[in-house]
GROMACS .gro file of C-alpha atoms in nm:
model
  292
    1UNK     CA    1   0.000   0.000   0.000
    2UNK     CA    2   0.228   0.211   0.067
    3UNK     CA    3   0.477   0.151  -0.246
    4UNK     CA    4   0.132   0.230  -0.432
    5UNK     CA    5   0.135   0.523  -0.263
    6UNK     CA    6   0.468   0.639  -0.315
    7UNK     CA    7   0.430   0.538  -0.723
    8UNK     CA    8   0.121   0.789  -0.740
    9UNK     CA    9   0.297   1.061  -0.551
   10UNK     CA   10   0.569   1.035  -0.839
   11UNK     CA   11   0.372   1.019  -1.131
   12UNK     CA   12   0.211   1.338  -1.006
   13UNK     CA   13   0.536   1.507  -0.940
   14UNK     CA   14   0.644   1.367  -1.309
   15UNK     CA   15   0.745   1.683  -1.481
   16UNK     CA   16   0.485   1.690  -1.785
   17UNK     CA   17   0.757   1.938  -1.991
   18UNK     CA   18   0.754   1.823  -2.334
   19UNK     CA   19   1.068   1.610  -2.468
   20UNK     CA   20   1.314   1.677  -2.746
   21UNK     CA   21   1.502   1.992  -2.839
   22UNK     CA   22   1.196   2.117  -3.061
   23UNK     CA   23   0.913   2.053  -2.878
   24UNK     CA   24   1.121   2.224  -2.602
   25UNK     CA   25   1.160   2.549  -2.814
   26UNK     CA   26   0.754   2.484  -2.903
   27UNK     CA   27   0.671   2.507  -2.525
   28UNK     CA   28   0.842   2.859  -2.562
   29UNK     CA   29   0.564   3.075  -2.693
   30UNK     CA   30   0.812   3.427  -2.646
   31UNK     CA   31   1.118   3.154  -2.834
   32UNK     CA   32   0.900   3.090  -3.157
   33UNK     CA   33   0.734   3.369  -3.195
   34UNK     CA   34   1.092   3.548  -3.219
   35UNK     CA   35   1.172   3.283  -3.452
   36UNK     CA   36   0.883   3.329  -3.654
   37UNK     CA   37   0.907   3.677  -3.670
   38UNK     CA   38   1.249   3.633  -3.799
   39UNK     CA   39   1.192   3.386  -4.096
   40UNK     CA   40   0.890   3.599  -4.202
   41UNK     CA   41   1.160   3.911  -4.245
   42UNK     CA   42   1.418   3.728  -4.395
   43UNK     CA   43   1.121   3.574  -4.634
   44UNK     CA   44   1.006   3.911  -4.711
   45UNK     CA   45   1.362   4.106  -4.765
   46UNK     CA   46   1.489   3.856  -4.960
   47UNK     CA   47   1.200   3.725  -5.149
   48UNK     CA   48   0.983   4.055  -5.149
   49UNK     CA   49   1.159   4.185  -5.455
   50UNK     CA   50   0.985   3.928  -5.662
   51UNK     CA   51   0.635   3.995  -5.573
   52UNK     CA   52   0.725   4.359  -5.558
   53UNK     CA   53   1.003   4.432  -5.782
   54UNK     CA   54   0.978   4.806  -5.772
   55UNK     CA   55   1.315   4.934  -5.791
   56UNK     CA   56   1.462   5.087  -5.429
   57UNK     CA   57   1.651   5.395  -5.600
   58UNK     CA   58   1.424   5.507  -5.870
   59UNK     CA   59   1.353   5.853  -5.820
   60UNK     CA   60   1.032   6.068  -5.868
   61UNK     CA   61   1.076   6.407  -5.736
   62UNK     CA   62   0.652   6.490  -5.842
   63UNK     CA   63   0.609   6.184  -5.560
   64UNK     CA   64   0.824   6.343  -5.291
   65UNK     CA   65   0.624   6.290  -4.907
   66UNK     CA   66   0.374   6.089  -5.007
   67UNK     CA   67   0.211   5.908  -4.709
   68UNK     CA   68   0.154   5.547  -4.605
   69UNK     CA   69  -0.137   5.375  -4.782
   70UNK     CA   70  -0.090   5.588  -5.124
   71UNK     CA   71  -0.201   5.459  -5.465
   72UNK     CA   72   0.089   5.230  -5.576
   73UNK     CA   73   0.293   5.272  -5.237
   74UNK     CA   74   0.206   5.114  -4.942
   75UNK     CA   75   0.441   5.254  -4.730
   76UNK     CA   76   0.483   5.599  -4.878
   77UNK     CA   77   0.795   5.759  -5.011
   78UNK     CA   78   1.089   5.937  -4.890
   79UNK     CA   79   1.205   6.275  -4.978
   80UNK     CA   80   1.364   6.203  -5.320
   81UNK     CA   81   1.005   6.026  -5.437
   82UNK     CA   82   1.142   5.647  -5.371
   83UNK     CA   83   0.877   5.379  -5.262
   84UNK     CA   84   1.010   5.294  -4.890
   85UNK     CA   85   0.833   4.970  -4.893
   86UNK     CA   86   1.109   4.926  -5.141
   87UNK     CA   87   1.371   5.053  -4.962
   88UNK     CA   88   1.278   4.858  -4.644
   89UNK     CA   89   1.263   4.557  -4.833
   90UNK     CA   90   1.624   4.639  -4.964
   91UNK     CA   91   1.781   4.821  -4.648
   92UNK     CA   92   1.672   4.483  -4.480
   93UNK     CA   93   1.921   4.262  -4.700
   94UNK     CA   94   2.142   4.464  -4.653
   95UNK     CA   95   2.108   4.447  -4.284
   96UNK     CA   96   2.056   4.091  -4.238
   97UNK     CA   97   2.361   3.981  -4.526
   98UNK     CA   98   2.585   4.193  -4.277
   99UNK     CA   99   2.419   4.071  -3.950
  100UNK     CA  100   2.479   3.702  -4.049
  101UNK     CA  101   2.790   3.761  -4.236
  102UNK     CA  102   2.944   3.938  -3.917
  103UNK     CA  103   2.806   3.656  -3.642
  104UNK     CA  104   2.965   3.377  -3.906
  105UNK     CA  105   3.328   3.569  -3.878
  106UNK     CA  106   3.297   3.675  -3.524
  107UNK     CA  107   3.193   3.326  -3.422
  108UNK     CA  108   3.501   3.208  -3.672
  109UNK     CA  109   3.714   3.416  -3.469
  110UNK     CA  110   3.581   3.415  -3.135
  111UNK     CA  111   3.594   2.998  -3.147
  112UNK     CA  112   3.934   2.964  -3.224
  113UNK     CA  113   4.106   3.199  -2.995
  114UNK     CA  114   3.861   3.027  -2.733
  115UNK     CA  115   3.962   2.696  -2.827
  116UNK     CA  116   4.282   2.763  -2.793
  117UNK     CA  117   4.293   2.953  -2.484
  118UNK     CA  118   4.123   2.693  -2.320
  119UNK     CA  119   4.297   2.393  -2.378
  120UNK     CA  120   4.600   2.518  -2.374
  121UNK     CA  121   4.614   2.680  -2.060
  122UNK     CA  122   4.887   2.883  -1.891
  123UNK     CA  123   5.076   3.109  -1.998
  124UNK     CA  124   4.970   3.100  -2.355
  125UNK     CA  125   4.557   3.109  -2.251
  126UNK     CA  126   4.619   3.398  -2.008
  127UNK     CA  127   4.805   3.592  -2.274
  128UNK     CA  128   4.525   3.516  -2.534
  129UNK     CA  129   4.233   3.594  -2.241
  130UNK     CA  130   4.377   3.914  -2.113
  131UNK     CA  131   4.429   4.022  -2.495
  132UNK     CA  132   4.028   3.984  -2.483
  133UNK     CA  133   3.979   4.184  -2.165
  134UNK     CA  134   4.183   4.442  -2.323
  135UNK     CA  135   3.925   4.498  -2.656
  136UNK     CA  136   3.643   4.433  -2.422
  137UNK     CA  137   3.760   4.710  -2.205
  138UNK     CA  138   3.689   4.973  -2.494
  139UNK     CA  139   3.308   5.099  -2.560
  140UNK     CA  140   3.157   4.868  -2.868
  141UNK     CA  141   3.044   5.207  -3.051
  142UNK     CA  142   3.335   5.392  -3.004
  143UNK     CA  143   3.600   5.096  -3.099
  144UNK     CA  144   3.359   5.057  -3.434
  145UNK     CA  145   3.394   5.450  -3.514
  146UNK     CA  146   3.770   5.447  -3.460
  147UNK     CA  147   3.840   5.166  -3.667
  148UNK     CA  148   3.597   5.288  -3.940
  149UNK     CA  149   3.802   5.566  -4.007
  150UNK     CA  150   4.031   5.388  -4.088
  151UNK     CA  151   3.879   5.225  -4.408
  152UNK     CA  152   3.644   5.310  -4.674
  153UNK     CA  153   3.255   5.253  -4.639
  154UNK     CA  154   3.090   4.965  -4.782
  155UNK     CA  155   2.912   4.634  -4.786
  156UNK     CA  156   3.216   4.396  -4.677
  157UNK     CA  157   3.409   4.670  -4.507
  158UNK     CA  158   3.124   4.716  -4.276
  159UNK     CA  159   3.110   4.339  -4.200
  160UNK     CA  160   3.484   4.285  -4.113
  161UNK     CA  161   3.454   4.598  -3.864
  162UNK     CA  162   3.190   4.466  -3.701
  163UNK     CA  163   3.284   4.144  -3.680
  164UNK     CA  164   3.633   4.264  -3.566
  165UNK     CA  165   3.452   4.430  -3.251
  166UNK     CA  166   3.193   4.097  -3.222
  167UNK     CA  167   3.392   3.811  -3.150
  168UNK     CA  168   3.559   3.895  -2.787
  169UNK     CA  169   3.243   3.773  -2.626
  170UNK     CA  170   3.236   3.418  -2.807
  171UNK     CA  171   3.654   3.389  -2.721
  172UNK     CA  172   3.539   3.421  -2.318
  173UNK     CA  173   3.241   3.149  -2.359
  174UNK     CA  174   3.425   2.914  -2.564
  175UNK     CA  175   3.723   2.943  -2.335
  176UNK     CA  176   3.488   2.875  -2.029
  177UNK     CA  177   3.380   2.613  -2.222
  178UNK     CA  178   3.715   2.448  -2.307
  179UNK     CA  179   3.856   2.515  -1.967
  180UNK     CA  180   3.578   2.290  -1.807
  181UNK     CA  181   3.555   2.022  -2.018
  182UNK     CA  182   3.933   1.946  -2.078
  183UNK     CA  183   3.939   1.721  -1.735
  184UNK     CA  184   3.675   1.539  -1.867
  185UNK     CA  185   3.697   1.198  -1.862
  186UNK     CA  186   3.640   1.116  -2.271
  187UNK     CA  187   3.935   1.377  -2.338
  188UNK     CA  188   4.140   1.179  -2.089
  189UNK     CA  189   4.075   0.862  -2.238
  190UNK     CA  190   4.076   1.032  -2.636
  191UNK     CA  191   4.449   1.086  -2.530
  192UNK     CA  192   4.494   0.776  -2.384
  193UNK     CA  193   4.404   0.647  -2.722
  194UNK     CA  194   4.673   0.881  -2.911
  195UNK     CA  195   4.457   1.141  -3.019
  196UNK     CA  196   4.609   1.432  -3.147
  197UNK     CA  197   4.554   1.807  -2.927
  198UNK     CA  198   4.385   1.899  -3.271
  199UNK     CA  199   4.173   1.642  -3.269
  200UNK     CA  200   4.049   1.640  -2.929
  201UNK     CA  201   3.988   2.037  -2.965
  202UNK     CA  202   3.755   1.986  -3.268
  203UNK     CA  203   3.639   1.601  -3.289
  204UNK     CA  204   3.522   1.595  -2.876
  205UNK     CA  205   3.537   1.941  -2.728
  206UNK     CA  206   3.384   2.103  -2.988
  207UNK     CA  207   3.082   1.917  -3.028
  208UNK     CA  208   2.989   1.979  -2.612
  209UNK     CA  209   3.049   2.311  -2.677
  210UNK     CA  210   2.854   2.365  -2.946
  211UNK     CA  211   2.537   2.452  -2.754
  212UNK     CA  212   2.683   2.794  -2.579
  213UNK     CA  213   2.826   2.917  -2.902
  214UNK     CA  214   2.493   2.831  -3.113
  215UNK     CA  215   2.391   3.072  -2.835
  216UNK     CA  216   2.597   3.328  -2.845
  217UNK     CA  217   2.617   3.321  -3.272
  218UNK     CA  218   2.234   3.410  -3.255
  219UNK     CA  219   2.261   3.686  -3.003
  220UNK     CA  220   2.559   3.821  -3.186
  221UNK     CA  221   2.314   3.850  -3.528
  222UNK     CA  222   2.113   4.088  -3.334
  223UNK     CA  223   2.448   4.308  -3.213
  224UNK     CA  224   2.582   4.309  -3.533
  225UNK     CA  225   2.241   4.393  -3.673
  226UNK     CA  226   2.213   4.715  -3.410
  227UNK     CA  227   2.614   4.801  -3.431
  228UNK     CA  228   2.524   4.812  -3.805
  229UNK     CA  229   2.263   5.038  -3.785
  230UNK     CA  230   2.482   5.254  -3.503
  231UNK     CA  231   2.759   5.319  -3.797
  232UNK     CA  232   2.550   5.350  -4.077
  233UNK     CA  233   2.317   5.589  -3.876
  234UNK     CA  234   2.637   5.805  -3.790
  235UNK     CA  235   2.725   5.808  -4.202
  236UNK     CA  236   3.037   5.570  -4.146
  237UNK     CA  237   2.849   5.254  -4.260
  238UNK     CA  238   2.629   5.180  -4.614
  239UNK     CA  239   2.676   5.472  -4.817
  240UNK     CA  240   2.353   5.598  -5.023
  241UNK     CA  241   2.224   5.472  -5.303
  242UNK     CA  242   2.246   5.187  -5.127
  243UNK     CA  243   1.952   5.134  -4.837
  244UNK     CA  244   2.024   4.995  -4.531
  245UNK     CA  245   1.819   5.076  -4.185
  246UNK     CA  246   2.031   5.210  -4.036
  247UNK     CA  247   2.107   5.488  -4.310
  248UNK     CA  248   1.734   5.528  -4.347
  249UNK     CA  249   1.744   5.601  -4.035
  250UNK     CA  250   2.057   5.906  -4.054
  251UNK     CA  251   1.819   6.036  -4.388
  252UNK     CA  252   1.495   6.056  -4.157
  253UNK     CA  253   1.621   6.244  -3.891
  254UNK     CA  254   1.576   6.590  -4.048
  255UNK     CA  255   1.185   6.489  -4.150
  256UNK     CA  256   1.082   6.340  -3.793
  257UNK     CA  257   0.847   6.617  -3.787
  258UNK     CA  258   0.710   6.661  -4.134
  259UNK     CA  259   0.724   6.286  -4.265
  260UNK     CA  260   0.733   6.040  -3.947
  261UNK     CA  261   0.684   5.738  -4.152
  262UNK     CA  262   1.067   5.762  -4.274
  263UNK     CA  263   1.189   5.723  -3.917
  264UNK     CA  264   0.946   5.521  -3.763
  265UNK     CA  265   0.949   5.208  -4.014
  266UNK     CA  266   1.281   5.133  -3.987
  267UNK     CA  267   1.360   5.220  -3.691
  268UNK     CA  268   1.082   4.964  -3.618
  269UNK     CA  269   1.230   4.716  -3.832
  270UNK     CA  270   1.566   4.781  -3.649
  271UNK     CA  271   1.351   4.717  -3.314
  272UNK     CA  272   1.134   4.390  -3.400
  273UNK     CA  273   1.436   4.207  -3.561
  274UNK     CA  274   1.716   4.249  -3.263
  275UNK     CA  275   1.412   4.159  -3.038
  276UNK     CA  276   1.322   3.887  -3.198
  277UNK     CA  277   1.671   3.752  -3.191
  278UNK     CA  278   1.706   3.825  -2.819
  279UNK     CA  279   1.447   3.592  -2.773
  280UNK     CA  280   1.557   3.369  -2.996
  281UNK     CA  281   1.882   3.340  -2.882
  282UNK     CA  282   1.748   3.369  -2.506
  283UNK     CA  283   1.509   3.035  -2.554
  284UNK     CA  284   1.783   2.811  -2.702
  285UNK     CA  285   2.020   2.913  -2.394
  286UNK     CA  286   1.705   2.778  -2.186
  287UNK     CA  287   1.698   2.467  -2.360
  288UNK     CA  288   2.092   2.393  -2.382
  289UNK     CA  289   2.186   2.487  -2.063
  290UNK     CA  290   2.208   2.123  -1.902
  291UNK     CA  291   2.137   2.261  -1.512
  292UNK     CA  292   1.745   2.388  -1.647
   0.00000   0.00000   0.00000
């Protein structure tokens, strides 16, 4: 009776969280909507164009102003007569290219110097890790100014800075990471086996690792997205024709009054997308992290 009783006590106290990586995320309403939110931009910069292949810098200086909901533009036009549904559309590629691009490289970078830090220990890991306090120590915004005067604006340019500034946050996770797991005992027995330090960094570390920088690469899509929008916003990023947001943005400023619309959409866009990949990035942290 009373190992009955104790069986029923347990079943009640089963935890009735759902199993399995995705139906983890599922039970995340915040998590997929993010991620929703998120494919349904990157579906409609990238794809947009062919539903709506109005062309971002055509200009029609008799359509200057025109508000949201006009004949033939849904989201207005800006002060030089170009369709800003457009030039969302487009500033958005060019926001999300560079806010993947720059996570990819950062992550590239970050990993490695991680990796090696890590595992390697001593004197060679504190050099490395105190290198990283060092460009942490300097304000993100102001580090991306001084480097970008250093080179001329444009699409790639504007990727490799903000990578450059990105990646010091992945280096301190992964060497966490590293520094943890290298006791472990499969890396004790992958060396009793003759595994090479290359091979136990990449083949058996990396893998258990791989949760904190998935992580971190998603969270660093919405800095790189913002720190994009910082430098293009102060003129140093995506020079005009070209659209980004962030240069919408800088263009806007002078109309807040007399045309809102040119401020508020992309500074909206700017808004929605880094949110949705803070929760994004914040739900799969929730579901990796082994002690939740």
């Amino acid at each position: 009776m009373t190992a009955m009783t104790v069986q029923t006590a347990s079943d009640i106290a089963a935890p009735a969280a759902p199993r399995g990586f995705l139906r983890q995320l599922m039970a995340r309403p915040a998590t997929m909507a993010g991620a929703g939110l998120i494919l349904l931009m990157t579906l409609a910069a990238f794809l947009g164009p062919l539903v709506d292949p109005t062309d971002p810098d055509r200009i029609d200086v008799l359509k200057r102003f025109l508000p949201p909901l006009s004949p033939g533009h849904l989201l207005g036009t800006d002060e030089l007569g170009r369709d800003v549904l457009a030039r969302l559309l487009g500033g958005g590629r060019i926001s999300l290219a560079i806010g993947f691009s720059a996570m990819l490289l950062s992550v590239v970078i970050g990993t490695a110097i991680g990796m090696v830090a890590g595992w390697r220990g001593g004197v060679i890991g504190a050099v490395l890790m105190r290198f990283v306090d060092a460009m942490m120590a300097f304000p993100t915004v102001f580090l991306v100014l001084a480097l970008a005067l250093l080179i001329s604006p444009g699409l790639a340019s504007t990727t490799i800075l903000i990578a450059a500034t990105s990646w010091m946050s992945v280096a301190r996770l992964v060497e966490g990471q590293y520094r943890s797991l290298r006791t472990a005992d499969y890396v004790a027995a992958a060396r009793t086996a003759g595994a090479s330090d290359l091979r136990i960094m990449v083949v058996e570390l990396l893998p258990n690792a791989a949760g904190a920088i998935i992580v971190a690469a998603t969270l660093n899509v919405a800095r790189a997205i913002l720190l994009e929008s910082y430098v293009s916003y102060l003129g140093y990023g995506i020079q005009a024709p070209m659209a980004s947001w962030g240069n919408m943005l800088n263009n806007a400023q002078v109309y807040l009054t007399s045309a809102p619309w040119l401020a508020i959409l992309p500074g909206l866009a700017i808004t929605l997308t880094v949110t949705s990949f803070n929760f994004m990035g914040n739900g799969l942290r929730d579901t990796l992290d082994p002690h939740r």
